[in-house]
GROMACS .gro file of C-alpha atoms in nm:
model
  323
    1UNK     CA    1  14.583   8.001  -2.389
    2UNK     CA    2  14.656   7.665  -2.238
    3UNK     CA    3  14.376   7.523  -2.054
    4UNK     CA    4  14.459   7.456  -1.675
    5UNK     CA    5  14.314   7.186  -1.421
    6UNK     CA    6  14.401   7.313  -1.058
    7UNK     CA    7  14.360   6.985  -0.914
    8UNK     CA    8  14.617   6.840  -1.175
    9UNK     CA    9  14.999   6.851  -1.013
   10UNK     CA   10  15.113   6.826  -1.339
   11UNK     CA   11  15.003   7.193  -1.454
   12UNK     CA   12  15.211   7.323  -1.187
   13UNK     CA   13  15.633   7.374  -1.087
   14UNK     CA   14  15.748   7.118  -0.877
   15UNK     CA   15  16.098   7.163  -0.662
   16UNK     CA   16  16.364   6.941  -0.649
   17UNK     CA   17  16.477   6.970  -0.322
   18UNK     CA   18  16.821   6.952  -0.177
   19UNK     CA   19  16.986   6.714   0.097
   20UNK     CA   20  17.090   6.865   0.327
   21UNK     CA   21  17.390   6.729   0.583
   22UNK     CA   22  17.543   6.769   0.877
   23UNK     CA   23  17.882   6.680   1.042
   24UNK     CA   24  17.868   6.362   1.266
   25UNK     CA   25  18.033   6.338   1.571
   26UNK     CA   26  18.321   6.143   1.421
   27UNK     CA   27  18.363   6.452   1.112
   28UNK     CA   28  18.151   6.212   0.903
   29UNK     CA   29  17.877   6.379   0.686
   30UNK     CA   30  17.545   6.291   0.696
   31UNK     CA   31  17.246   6.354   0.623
   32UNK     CA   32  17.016   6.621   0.840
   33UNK     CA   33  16.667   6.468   0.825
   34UNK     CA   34  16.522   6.802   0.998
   35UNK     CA   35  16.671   7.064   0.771
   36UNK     CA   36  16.591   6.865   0.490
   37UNK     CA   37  16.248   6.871   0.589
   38UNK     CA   38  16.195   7.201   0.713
   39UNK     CA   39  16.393   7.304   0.359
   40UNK     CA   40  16.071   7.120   0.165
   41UNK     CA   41  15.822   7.257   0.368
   42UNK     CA   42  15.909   7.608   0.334
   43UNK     CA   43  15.895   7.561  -0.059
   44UNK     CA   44  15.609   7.377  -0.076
   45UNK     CA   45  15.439   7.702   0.140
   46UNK     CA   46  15.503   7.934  -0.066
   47UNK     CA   47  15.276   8.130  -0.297
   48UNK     CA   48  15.328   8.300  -0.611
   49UNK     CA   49  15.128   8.615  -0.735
   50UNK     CA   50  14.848   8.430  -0.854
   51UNK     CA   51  14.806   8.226  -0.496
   52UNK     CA   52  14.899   7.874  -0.654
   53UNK     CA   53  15.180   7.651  -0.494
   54UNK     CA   54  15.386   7.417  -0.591
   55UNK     CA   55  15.195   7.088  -0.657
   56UNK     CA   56  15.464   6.816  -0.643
   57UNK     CA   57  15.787   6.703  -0.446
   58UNK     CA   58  16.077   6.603  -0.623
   59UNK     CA   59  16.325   6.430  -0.382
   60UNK     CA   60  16.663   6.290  -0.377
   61UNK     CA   61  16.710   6.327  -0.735
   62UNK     CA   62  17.034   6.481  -0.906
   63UNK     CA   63  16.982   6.764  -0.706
   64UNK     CA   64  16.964   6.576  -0.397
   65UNK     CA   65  17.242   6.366  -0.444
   66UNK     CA   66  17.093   6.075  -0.536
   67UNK     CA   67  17.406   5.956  -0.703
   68UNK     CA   68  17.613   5.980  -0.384
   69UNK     CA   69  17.366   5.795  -0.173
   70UNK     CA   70  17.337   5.461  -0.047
   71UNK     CA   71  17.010   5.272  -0.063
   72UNK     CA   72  16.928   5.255   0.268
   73UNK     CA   73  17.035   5.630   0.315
   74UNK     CA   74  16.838   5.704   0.013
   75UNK     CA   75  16.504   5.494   0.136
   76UNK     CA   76  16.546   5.675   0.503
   77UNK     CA   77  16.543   6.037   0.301
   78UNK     CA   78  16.244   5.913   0.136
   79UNK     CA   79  16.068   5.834   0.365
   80UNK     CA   80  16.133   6.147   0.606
   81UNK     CA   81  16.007   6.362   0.295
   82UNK     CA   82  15.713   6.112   0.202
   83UNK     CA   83  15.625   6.285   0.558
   84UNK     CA   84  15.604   6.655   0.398
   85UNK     CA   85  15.462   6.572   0.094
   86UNK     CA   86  15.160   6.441   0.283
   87UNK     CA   87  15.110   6.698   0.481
   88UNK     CA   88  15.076   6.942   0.195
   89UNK     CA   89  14.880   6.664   0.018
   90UNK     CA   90  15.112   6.630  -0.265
   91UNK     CA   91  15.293   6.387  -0.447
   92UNK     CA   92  15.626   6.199  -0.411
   93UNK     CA   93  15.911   6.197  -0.715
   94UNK     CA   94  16.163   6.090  -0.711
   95UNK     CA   95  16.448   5.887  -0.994
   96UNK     CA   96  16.580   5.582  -1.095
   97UNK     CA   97  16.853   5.486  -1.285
   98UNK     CA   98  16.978   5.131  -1.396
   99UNK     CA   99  17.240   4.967  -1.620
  100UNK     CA  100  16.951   4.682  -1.667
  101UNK     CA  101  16.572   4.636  -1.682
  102UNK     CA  102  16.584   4.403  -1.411
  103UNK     CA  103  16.775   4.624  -1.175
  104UNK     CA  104  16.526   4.891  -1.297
  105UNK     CA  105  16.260   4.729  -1.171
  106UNK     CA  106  16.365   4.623  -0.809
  107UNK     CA  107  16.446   5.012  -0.768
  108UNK     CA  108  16.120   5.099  -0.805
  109UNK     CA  109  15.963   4.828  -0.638
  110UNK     CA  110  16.176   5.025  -0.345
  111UNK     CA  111  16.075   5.373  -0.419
  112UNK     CA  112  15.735   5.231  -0.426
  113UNK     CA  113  15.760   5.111  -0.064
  114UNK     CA  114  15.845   5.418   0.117
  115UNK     CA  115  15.561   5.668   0.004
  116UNK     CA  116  15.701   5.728  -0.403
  117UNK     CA  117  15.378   5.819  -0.597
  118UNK     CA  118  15.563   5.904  -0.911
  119UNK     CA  119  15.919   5.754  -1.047
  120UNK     CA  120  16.101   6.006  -1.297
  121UNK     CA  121  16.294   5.675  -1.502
  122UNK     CA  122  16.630   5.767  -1.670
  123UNK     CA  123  16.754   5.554  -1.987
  124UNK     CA  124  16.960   5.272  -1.932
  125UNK     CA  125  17.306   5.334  -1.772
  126UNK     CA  126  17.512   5.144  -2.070
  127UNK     CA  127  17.770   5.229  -2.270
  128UNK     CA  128  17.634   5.092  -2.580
  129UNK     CA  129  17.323   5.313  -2.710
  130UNK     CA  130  16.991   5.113  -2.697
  131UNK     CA  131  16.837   5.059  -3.046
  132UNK     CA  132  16.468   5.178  -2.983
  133UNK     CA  133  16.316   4.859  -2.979
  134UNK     CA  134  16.598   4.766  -2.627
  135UNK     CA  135  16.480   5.089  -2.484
  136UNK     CA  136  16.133   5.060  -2.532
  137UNK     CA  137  16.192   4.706  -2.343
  138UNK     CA  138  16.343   4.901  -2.110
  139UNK     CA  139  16.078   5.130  -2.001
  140UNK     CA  140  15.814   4.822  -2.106
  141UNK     CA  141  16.003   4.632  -1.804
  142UNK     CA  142  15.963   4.954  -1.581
  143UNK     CA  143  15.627   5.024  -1.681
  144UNK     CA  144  15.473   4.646  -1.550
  145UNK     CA  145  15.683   4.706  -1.231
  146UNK     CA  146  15.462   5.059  -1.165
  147UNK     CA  147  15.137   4.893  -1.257
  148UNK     CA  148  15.194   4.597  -0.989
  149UNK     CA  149  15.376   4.823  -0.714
  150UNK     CA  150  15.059   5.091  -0.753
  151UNK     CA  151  15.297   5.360  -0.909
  152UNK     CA  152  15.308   5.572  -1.163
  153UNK     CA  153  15.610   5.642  -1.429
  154UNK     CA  154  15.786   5.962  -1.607
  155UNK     CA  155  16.031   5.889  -1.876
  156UNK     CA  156  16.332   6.114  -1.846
  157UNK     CA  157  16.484   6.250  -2.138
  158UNK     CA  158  16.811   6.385  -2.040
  159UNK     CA  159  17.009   6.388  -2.409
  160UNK     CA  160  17.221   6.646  -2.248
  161UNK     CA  161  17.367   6.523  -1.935
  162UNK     CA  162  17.670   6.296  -1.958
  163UNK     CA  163  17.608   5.973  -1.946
  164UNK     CA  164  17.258   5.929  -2.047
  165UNK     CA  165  17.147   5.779  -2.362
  166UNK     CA  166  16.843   6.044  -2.583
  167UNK     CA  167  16.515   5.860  -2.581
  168UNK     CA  168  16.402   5.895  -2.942
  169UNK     CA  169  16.068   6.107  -3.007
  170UNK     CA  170  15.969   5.792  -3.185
  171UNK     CA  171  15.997   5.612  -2.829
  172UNK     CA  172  15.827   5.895  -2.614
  173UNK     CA  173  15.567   5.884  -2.824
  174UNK     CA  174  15.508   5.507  -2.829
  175UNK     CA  175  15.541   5.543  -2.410
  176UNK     CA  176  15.331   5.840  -2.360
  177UNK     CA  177  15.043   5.655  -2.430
  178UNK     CA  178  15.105   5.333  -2.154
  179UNK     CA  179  14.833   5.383  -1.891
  180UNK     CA  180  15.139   5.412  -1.573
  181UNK     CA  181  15.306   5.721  -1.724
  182UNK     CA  182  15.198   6.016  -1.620
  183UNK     CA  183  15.348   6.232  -1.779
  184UNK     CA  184  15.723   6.283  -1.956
  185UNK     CA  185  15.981   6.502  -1.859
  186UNK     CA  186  16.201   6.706  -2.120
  187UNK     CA  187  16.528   6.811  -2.009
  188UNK     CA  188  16.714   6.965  -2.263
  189UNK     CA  189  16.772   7.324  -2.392
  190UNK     CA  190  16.626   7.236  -2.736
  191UNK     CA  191  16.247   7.285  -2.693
  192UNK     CA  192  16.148   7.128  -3.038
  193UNK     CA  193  16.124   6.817  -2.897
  194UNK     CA  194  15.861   6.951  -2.688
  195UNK     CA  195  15.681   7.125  -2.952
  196UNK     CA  196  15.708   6.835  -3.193
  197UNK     CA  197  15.523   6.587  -2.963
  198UNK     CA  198  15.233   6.856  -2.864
  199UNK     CA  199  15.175   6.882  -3.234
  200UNK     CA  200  15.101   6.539  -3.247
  201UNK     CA  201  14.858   6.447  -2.946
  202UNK     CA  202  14.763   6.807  -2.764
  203UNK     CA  203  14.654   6.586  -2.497
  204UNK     CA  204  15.018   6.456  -2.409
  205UNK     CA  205  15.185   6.603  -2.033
  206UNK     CA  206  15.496   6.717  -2.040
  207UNK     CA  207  15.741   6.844  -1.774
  208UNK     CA  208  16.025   7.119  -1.819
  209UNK     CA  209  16.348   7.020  -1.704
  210UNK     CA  210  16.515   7.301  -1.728
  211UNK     CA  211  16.546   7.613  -1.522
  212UNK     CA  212  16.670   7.871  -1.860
  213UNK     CA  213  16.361   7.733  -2.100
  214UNK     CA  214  16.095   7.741  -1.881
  215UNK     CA  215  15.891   7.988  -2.078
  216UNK     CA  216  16.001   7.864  -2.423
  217UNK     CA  217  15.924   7.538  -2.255
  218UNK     CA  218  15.583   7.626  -2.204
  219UNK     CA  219  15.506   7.828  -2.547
  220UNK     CA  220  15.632   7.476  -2.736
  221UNK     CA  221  15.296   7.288  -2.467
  222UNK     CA  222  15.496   7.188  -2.161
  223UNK     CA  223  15.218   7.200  -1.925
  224UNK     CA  224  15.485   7.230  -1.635
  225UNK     CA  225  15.798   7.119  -1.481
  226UNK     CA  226  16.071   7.060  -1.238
  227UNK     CA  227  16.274   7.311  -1.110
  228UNK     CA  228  16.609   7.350  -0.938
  229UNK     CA  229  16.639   7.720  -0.919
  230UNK     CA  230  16.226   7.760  -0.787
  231UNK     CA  231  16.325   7.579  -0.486
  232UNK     CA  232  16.599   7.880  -0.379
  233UNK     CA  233  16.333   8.143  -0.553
  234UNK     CA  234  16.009   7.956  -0.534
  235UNK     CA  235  15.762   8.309  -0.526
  236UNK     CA  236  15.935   8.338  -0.865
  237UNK     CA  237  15.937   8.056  -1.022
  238UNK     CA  238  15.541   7.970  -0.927
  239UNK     CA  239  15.459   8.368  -1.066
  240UNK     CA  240  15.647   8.264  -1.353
  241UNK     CA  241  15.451   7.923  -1.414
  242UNK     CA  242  15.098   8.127  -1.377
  243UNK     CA  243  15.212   8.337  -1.614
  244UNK     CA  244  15.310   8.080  -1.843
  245UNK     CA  245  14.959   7.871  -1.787
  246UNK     CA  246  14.746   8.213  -1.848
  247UNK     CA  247  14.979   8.240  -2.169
  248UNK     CA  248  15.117   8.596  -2.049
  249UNK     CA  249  15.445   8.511  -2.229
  250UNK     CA  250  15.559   8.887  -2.185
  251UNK     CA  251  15.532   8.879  -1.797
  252UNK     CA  252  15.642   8.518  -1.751
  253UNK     CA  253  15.974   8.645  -1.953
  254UNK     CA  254  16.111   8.903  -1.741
  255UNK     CA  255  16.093   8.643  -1.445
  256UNK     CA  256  16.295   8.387  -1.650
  257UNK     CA  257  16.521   8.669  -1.769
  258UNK     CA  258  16.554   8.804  -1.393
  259UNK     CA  259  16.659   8.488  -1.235
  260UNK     CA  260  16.899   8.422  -1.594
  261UNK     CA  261  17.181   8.481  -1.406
  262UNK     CA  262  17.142   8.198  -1.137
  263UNK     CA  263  16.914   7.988  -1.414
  264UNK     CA  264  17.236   7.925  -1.610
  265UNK     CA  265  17.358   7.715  -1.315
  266UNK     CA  266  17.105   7.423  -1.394
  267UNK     CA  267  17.269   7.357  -1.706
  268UNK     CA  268  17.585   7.317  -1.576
  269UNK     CA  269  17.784   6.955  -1.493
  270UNK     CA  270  17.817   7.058  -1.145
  271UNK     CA  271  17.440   7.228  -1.129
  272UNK     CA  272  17.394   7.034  -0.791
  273UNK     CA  273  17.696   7.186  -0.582
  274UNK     CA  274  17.627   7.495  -0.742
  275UNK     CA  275  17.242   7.553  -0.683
  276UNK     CA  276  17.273   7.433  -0.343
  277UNK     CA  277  17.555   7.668  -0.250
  278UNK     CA  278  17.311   7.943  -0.370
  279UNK     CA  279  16.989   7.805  -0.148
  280UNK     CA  280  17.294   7.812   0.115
  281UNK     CA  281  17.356   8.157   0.078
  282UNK     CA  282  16.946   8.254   0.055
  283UNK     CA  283  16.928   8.101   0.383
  284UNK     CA  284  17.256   8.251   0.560
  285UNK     CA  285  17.390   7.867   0.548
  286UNK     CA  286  17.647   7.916   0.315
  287UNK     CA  287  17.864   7.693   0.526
  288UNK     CA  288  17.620   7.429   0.516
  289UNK     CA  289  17.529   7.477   0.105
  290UNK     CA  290  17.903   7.383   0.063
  291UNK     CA  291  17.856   7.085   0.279
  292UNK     CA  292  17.818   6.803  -0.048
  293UNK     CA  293  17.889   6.417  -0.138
  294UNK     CA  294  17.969   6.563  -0.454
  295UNK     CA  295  18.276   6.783  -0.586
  296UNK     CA  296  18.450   7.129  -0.320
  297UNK     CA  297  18.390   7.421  -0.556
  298UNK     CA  298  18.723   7.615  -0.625
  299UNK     CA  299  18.713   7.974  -0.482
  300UNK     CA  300  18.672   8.084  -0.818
  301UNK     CA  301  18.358   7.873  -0.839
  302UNK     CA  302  18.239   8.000  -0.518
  303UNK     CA  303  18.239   8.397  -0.614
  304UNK     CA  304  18.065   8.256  -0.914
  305UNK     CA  305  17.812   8.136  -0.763
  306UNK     CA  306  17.730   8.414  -0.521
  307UNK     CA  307  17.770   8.663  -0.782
  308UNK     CA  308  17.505   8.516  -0.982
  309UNK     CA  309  17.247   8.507  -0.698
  310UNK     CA  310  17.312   8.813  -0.592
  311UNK     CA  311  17.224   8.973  -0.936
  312UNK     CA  312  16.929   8.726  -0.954
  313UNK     CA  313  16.783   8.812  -0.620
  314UNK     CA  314  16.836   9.239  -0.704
  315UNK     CA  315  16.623   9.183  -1.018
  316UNK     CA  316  16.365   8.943  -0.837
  317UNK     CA  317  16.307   9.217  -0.580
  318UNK     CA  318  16.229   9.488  -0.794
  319UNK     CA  319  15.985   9.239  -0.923
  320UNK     CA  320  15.858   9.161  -0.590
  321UNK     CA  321  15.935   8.795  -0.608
  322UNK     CA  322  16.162   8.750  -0.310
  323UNK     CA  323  15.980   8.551  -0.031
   0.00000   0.00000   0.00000
């Protein structure tokens, strides 16, 4: 059984939370400070079984269109939710991506600025792959930058989005000792990783990034993670972390095999239009969960999507996990 500290976020889910925008006067979108706010409060009060919350807030990251995003729109979102995460005495995530150290580091300087506690750091934007020693320099860079700005760091392996570079285990390793990181957060559907690094220092903190191995996740020593789906389902997905902290792997799998159906969606290219057209739905907004910066779902995409949370939310409730 994996030891728990209650007063450690890190042992906990954290959601990523979705933008959420509204029509301007001229037809413009943009974003809805309130909902977006009232959105992350009602996640952040929920409870699961056990009567633990979520102990983090993950904000404007992919799932909150961070791409899409300007900085100043970005910095204004950040600091409305800096707002919530305060008042439920929790910290501030959110991401940064670069092409270069140097750019790196004035982004965080930024997130630092406007309430940020914790900065989830992707690999470099390039199209050349970093040799290790580039990468470490990278995060190196990234990792002064926290220190002096009074932040902390998470390195963000994400081998299988497009786009991003695979830190090598050889790397994490070397960076999950630096005093500023936190903790590192796995995001991939191959758990060994995981596993591999808890062998080697049973002290390290690592975060699931992945809604479908959450449990397998936390049997390889994940401690906790992020979650896209918890933030439509959050009763669920807090249940399902207790369960996987108490080491109840039977229990914590039928919640990760009820929400499967909606789950799959976080591995997907388009997860963000696609999870928040689900929270749209689970909130009778299903106009405004198709309101996006990002891609219009087909039709096709659409009945997808509601199909899958519909099944999702007729298993959770014969679990009792629907809020």
């Amino acid at each position: 059984m994996m030891e728990t500290n209650s007063t450690d976020w890190r042992y906990t889910v954290m959601p990523a939370v979705f933008t959420w925008l509204k029509e301007s006067e001229s037809g413009a979108l943009e974003i809805d400070f309130d909902a977006t706010q009232k959105q992350a409060a009602g996640v952040l009060k929920a409870q699961g079984k056990g009567g633990s919350r979520m102990g983090g807030l993950v904000a404007s990251g992919t799932l909150g269109e961070n791409s899409y995003l300007s900085t100043e729109q970005r910095l204004a979102l950040l600091t409305c939710l800096s707002e919530v995460a305060k008042e439920y005495n929790v910290p501030l995530i959110s991401g940064a991506a670069a092409e270069t150290k140097e750019e790196l580091a004035k982004i965080i300087e930024g997130l630092a600025t406007v309430g940020v506690d914790t900065v989830m750091v992707m690999p470099p934007k390039t199209k050349a792959v970093p040799s290790d020693e580039e990468m470490y320099a990278y995060y190196e860079l990234a990792v002064a930058t926290a220190k002096e700005a009074g932040v902390t760091i998470m390195p963000y392996n994400n081998p299988d989005a497009a786009g991003y570079h695979a830190l090598s285990t050889d790397v994490l390793r070397r960076l999950s000792v630096l005093p500023e990181v936190t903790a590192l957060k796995i995001s991939t559907t191959d758990v060994s990783t995981i596993e591999t690094l808890m062998l080697e220092n049973k002290d390290l903190k690592i975060l699931a990034g992945v809604d479908t191995v959450t449990v397998h996740a936390g049997l390889a020593g994940a401690c906790g993670g992020i979650t896209g789906v918890g933030t439509i389902f959050p009763k669920a997905s807090i249940t399902m972390q207790e369960y996987v902290l108490k080491g109840e792997w039977a229990e914590a799998n039928k919640i990760s095999q009820a929400m499967n159906s909606i789950s799959y969606l976080d591995a997907q290219p388009l997860l963000m239009e696609y999870l928040k057209f689900a929270m749209g739905i689970h909130h009778n907004d299903a106009d405004g969960g198709l309101r996006t910066f990002g891609k219009k779902l087909t039709q096709q995409q659409i009945d997808d999507v509601r199909a899958r949370y519909s099944l999702a939310k007729e298993r959770l409730e014969l679990l009792d996990l629907i809020d």
